[in-house]
Short mmCIF file of C-alpha atoms and ligand atoms in Angstrom, two decimals:
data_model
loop_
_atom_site.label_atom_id
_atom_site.label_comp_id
_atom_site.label_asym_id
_atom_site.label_seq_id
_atom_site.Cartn_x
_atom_site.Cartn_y
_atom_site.Cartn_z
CA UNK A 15 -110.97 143.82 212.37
CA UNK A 16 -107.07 144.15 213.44
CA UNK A 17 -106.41 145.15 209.38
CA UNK A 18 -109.05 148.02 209.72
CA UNK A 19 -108.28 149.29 213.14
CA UNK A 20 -104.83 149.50 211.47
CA UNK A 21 -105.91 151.27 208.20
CA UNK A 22 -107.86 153.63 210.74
CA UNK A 23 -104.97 154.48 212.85
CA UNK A 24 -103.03 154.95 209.42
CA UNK A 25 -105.80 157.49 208.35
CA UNK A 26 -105.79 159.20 211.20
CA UNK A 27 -101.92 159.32 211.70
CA UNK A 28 -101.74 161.06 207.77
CA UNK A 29 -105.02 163.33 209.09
CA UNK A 30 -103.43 164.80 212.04
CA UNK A 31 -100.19 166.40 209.68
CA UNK A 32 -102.61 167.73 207.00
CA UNK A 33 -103.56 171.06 208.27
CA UNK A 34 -99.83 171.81 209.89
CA UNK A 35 -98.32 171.05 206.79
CA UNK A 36 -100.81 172.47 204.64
CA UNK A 37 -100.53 175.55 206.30
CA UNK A 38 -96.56 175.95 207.06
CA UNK A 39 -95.29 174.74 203.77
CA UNK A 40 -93.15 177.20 202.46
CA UNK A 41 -94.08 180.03 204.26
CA UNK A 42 -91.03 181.05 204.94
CA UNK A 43 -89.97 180.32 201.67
CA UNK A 44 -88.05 183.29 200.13
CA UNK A 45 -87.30 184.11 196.80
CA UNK A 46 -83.73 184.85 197.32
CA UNK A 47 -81.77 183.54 200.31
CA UNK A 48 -81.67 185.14 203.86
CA UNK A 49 -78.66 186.68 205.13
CA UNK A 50 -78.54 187.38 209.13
CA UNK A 51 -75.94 189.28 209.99
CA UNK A 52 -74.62 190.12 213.38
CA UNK A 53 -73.82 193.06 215.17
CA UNK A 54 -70.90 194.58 217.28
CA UNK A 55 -69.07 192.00 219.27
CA UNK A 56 -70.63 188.59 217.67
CA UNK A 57 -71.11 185.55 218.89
CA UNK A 58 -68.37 184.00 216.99
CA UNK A 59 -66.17 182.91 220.00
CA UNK A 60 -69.20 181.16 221.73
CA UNK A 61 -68.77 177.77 219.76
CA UNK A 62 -71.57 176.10 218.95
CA UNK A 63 -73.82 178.86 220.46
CA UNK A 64 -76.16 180.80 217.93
CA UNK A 65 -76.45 184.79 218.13
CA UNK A 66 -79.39 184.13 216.41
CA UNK A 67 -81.10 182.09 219.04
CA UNK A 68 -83.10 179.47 217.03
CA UNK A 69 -83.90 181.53 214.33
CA UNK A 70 -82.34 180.27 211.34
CA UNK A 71 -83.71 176.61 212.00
CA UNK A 72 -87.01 178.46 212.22
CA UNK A 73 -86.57 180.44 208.98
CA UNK A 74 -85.48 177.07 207.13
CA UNK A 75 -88.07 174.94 208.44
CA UNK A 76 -90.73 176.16 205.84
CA UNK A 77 -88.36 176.69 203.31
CA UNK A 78 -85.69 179.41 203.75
CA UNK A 79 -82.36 179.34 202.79
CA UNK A 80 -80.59 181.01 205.47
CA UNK A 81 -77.24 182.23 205.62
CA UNK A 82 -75.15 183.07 208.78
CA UNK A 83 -72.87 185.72 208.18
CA UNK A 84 -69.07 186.43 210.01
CA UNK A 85 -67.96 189.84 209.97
CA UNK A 86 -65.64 191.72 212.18
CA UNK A 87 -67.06 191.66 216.00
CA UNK A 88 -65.95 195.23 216.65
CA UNK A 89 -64.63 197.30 213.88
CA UNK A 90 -66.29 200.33 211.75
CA UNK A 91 -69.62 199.77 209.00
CA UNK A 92 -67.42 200.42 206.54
CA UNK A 93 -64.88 197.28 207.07
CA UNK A 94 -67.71 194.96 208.41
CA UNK A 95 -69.60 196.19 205.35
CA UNK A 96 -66.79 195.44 202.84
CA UNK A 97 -66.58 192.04 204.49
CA UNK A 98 -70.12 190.79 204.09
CA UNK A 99 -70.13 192.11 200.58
CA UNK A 100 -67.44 189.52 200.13
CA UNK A 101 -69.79 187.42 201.77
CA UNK A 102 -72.86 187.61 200.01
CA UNK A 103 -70.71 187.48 196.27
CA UNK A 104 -69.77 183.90 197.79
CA UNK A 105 -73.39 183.14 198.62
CA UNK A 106 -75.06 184.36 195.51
CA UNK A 107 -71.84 181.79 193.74
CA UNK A 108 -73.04 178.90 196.27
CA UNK A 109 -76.58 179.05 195.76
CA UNK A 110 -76.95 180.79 192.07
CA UNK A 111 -78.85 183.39 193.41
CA UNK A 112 -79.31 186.85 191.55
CA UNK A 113 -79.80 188.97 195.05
CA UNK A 114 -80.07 188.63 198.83
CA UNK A 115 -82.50 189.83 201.41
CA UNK A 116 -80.19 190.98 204.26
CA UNK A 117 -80.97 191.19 207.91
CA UNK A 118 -78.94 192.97 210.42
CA UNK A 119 -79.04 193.33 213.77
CA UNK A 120 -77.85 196.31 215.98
CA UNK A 121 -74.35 197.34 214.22
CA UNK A 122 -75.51 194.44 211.88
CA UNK A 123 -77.88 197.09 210.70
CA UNK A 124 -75.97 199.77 209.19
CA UNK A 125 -73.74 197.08 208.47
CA UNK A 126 -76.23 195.55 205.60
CA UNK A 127 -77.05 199.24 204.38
CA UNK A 128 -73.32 199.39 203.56
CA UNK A 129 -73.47 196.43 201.39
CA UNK A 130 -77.20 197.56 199.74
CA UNK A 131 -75.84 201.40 199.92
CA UNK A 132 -72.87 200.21 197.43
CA UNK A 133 -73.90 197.46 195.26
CA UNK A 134 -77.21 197.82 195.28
CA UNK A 135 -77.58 194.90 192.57
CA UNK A 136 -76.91 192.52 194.92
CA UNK A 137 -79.67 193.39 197.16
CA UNK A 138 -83.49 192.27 196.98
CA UNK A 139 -84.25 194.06 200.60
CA UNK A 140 -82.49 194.98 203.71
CA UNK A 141 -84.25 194.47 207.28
CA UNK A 142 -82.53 196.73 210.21
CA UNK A 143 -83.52 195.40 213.72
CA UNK A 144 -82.86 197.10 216.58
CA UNK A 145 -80.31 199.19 213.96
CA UNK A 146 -77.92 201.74 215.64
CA UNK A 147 -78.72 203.71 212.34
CA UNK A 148 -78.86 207.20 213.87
CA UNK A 149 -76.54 206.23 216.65
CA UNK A 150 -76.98 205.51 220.45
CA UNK A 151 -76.10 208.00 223.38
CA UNK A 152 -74.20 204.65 224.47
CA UNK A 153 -71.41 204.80 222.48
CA UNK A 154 -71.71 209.05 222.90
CA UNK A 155 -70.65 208.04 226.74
CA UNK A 156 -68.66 205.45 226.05
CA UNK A 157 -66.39 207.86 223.34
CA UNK A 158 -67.00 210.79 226.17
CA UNK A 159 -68.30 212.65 222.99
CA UNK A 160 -71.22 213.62 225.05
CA UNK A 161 -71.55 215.42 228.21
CA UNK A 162 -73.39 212.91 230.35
CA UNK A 163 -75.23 215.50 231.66
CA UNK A 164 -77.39 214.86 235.23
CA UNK A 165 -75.73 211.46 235.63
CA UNK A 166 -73.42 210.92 239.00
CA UNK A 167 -70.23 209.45 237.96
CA UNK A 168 -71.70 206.10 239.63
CA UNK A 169 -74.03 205.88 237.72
CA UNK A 170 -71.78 206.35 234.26
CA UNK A 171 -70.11 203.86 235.98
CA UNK A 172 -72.62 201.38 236.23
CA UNK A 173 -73.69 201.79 232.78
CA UNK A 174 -69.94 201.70 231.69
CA UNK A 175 -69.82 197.66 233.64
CA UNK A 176 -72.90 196.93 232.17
CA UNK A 177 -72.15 197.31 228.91
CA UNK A 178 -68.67 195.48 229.32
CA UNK A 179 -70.27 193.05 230.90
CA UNK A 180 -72.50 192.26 228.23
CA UNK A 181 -69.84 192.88 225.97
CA UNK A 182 -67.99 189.99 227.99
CA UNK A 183 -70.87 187.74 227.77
CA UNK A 184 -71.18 188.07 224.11
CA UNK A 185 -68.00 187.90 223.17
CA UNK A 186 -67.26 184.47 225.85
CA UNK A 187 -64.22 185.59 227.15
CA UNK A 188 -62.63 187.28 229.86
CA UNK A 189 -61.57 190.52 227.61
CA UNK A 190 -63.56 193.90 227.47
CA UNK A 191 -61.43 195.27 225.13
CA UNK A 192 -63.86 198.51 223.04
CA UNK A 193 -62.94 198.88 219.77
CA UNK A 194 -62.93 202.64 218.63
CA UNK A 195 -63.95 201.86 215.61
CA UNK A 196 -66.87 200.15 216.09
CA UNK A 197 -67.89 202.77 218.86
CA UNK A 198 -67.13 205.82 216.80
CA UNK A 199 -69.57 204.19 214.08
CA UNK A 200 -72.12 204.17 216.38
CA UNK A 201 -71.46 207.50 218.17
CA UNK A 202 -74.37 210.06 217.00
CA UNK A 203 -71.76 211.76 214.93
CA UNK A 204 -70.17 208.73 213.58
CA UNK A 205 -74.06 207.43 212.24
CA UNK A 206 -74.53 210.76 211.19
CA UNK A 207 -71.25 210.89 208.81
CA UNK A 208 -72.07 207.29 207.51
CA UNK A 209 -75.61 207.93 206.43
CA UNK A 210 -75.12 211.11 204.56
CA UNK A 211 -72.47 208.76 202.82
CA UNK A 212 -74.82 206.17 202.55
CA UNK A 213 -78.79 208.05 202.87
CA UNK A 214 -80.56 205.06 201.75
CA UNK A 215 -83.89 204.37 203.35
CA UNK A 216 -82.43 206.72 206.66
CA UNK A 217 -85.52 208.43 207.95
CA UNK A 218 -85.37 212.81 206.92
CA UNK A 219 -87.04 213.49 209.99
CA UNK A 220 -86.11 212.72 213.86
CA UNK A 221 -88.77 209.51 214.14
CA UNK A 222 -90.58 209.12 210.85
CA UNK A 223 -89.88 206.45 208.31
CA UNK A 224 -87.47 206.17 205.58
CA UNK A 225 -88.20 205.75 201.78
CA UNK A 226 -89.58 202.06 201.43
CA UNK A 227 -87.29 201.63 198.40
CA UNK A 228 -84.23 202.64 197.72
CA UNK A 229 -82.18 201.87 194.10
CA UNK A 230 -84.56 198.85 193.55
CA UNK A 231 -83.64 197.51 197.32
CA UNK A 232 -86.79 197.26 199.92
CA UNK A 233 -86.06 198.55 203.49
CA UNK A 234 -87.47 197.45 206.63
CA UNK A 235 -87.13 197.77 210.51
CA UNK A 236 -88.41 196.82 213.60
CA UNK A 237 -87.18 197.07 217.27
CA UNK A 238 -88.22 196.42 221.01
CA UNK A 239 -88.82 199.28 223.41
CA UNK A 240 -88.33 197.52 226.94
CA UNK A 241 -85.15 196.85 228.58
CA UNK A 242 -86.44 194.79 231.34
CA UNK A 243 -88.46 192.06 230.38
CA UNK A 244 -87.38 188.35 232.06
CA UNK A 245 -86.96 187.90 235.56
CA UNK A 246 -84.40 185.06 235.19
CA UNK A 247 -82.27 186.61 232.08
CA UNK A 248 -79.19 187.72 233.38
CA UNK A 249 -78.99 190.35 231.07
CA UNK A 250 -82.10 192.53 231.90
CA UNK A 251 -80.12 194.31 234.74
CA UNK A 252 -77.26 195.31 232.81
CA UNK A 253 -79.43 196.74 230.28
CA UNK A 254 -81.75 198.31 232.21
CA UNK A 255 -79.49 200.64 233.89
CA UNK A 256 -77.59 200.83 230.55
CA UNK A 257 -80.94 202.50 229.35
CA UNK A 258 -80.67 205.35 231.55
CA UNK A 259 -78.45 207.07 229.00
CA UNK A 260 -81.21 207.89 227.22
CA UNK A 261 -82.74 210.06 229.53
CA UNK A 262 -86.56 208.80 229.23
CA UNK A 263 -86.83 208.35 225.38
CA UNK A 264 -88.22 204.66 224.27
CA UNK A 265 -85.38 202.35 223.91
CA UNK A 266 -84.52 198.68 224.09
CA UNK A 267 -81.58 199.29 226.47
CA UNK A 268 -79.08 199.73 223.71
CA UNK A 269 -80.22 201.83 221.21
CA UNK A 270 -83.14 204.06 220.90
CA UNK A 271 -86.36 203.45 218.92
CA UNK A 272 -86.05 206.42 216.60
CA UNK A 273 -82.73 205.43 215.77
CA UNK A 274 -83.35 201.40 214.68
CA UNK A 275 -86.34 203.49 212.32
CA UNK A 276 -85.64 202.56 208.67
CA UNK A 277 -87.18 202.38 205.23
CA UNK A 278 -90.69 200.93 206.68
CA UNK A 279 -91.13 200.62 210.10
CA UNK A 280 -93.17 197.69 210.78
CA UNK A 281 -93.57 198.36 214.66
CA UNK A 282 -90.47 200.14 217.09
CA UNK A 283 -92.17 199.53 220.73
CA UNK A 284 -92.19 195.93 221.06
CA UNK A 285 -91.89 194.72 224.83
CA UNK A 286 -88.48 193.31 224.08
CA UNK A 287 -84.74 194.59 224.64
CA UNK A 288 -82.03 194.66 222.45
CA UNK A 289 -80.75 191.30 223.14
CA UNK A 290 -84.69 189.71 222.80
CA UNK A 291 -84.34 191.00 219.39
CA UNK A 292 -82.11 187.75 218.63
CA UNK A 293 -84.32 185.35 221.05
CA UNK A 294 -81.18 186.11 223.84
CA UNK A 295 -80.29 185.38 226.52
CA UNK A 296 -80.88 181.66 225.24
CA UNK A 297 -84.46 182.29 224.32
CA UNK A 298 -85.15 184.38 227.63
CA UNK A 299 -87.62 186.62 226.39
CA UNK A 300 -90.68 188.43 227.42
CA UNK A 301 -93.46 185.85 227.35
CA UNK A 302 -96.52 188.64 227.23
CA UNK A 303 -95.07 189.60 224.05
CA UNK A 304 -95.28 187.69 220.26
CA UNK A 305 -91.77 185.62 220.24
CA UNK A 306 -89.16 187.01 218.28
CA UNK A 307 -88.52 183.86 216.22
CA UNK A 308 -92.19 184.48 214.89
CA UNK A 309 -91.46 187.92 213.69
CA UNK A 310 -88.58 186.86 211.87
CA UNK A 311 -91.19 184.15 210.00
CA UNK A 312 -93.01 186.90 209.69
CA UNK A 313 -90.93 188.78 207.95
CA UNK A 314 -89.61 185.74 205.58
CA UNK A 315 -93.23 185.88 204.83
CA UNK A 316 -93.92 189.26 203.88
CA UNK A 317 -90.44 189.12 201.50
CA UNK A 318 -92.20 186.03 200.28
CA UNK A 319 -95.38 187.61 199.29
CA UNK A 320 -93.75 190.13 197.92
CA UNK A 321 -91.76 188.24 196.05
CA UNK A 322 -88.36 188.97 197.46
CA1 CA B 402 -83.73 188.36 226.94
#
């Protein structure tokens, strides 16, 4: 009786895994391996902390190879790009791959379309989330490139502290120190001298999609549209009045959803802000809206099916 209450239990146990396993094996399992890639002022100086909140170990889990890339936290596309070309060449050694499927987010964004823009060969697909590809009125105040229009001088100056103290928080330590060359990258004018350098998969129009393929590379982009979206992150404030600079139009706080548009737009309005986009502040997110780890599964997903 004991031996078959045992072999039950044993049945059971094996039972219960089945239909996870079943159904999660390999899902995420790309063809070539995922490279996330961060954007202005990374999270390199926070330790052991992840910029991208818990997404990696998600992406791996059902079969991913993931990559973290390390490029300059402020500086222009054009040096982070030539940096994580270097990268990937050392990942595609490690790992024998042929190609990559990049993923940038914010700066990370144009950053990857530097690296797809100029050797092309390398690429498999390139994912822009929450991209500053067309710019953000942000840096257009920040650079005083723009005339800030209605605004009271408070309230330039509150959106000034908020971004340096985001910029503080991100970076995790006491220095707010801009870097004019990452901000004149993502000025309006800077985007809009890097793109005609580098037009691949950039929208023709104002808000309408880009070409879904570009030179044999896939392009893809999502972003949030809500700047305020958890109570208890501390980071919703800050970005909420940041989002003023943009005067009404749909953005995640940082950068505007017609701007992060590129190659295919899989959706530009979700409820989340630009720092939700990477499961931040430490997984704070909006919880009436699909997690962001899942789109990024997603996403390894639809690569997968398409055999990227
Ligand atoms: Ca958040």
């Amino acid at each position: 009786m004991k031996r078959f209450a045992n072999m039950l239990a044993a049945l059971l146990f094996a039972l219960s895994f089945l239909p996870l396993s079943a159904s999660a094996a390999g899902y995420t399992q790309t063809r070539y391996p995922i490279v996330l890639v961060h954007g202005f002022l990374g999270w390199d100086s926070i330790g052991p902390y992840d910029y991208w909140f818990g997404i990696a170990d998600a992406l791996r889990r059902d079969g991913a190879q993931v990559y973290v890339a390390q490029v300059s936290a402020a500086n222009s596309t054009e040096v982070r790009g030539e940096q994580l070309l270097t990268y990937v060449k050392q990942v595609l050694a490690a790992t024998g791959a042929q190609k990559v499927n990049l993923i940038g987010h914010s700066h990370g964004g144009p950053t990857v379309r530097y690296v797809a823009s100029v050797a092309p060969g390398l690429v498999a697909s390139v994912t822009s989330v929450g991209g500053v590809n067309k710019g953000t009125p942000v840096a257009d105040i920040l650079r005083g490139v723009a005339a800030p229009g209605s605004f009271s001088e408070s309230v330039l100056g509150s959106i000034v502290n908020g971004v340096a103290g985001t910029i503080a928080f991100l970076s995790g330590d006491s220095s707010t120190q801009v870097s004019t060359a990452a901000l004149d990258s993502m000025t309006t004018a800077g985007a809009a001298r890097f793109n005609a350098a580098h037009p691949e998969g950039v929208p023709a129009t104002a808000c309408g999609e880009g070409a879904y393929q570009a030179r044999g590379v896939y392009y893809f982009s999502w972003s949030g549209a809500q700047p305020f979206t958890n109570l208890i992150d501390p980071l919703d404030a800050p970005l909420s009045l940041v989002s003023l600079a943009f005067l009404g139009q749909k953005n995640d706080g940082l950068v505007g959803s017609c701007s992060s548009h590129l190659g295919r737009v899989i959706r530009d309005d979700y409820r989340m802000n630009h720092l939700d986009e990477v499961n931040q502040v430490a997984g704070l997110v909006n919880l009436f809206e699909t997690n962001p780890v899942t789109l990024y599964r997603q996403h390894a997903n639809r690569l997968r099916e398409m055999g990227l």
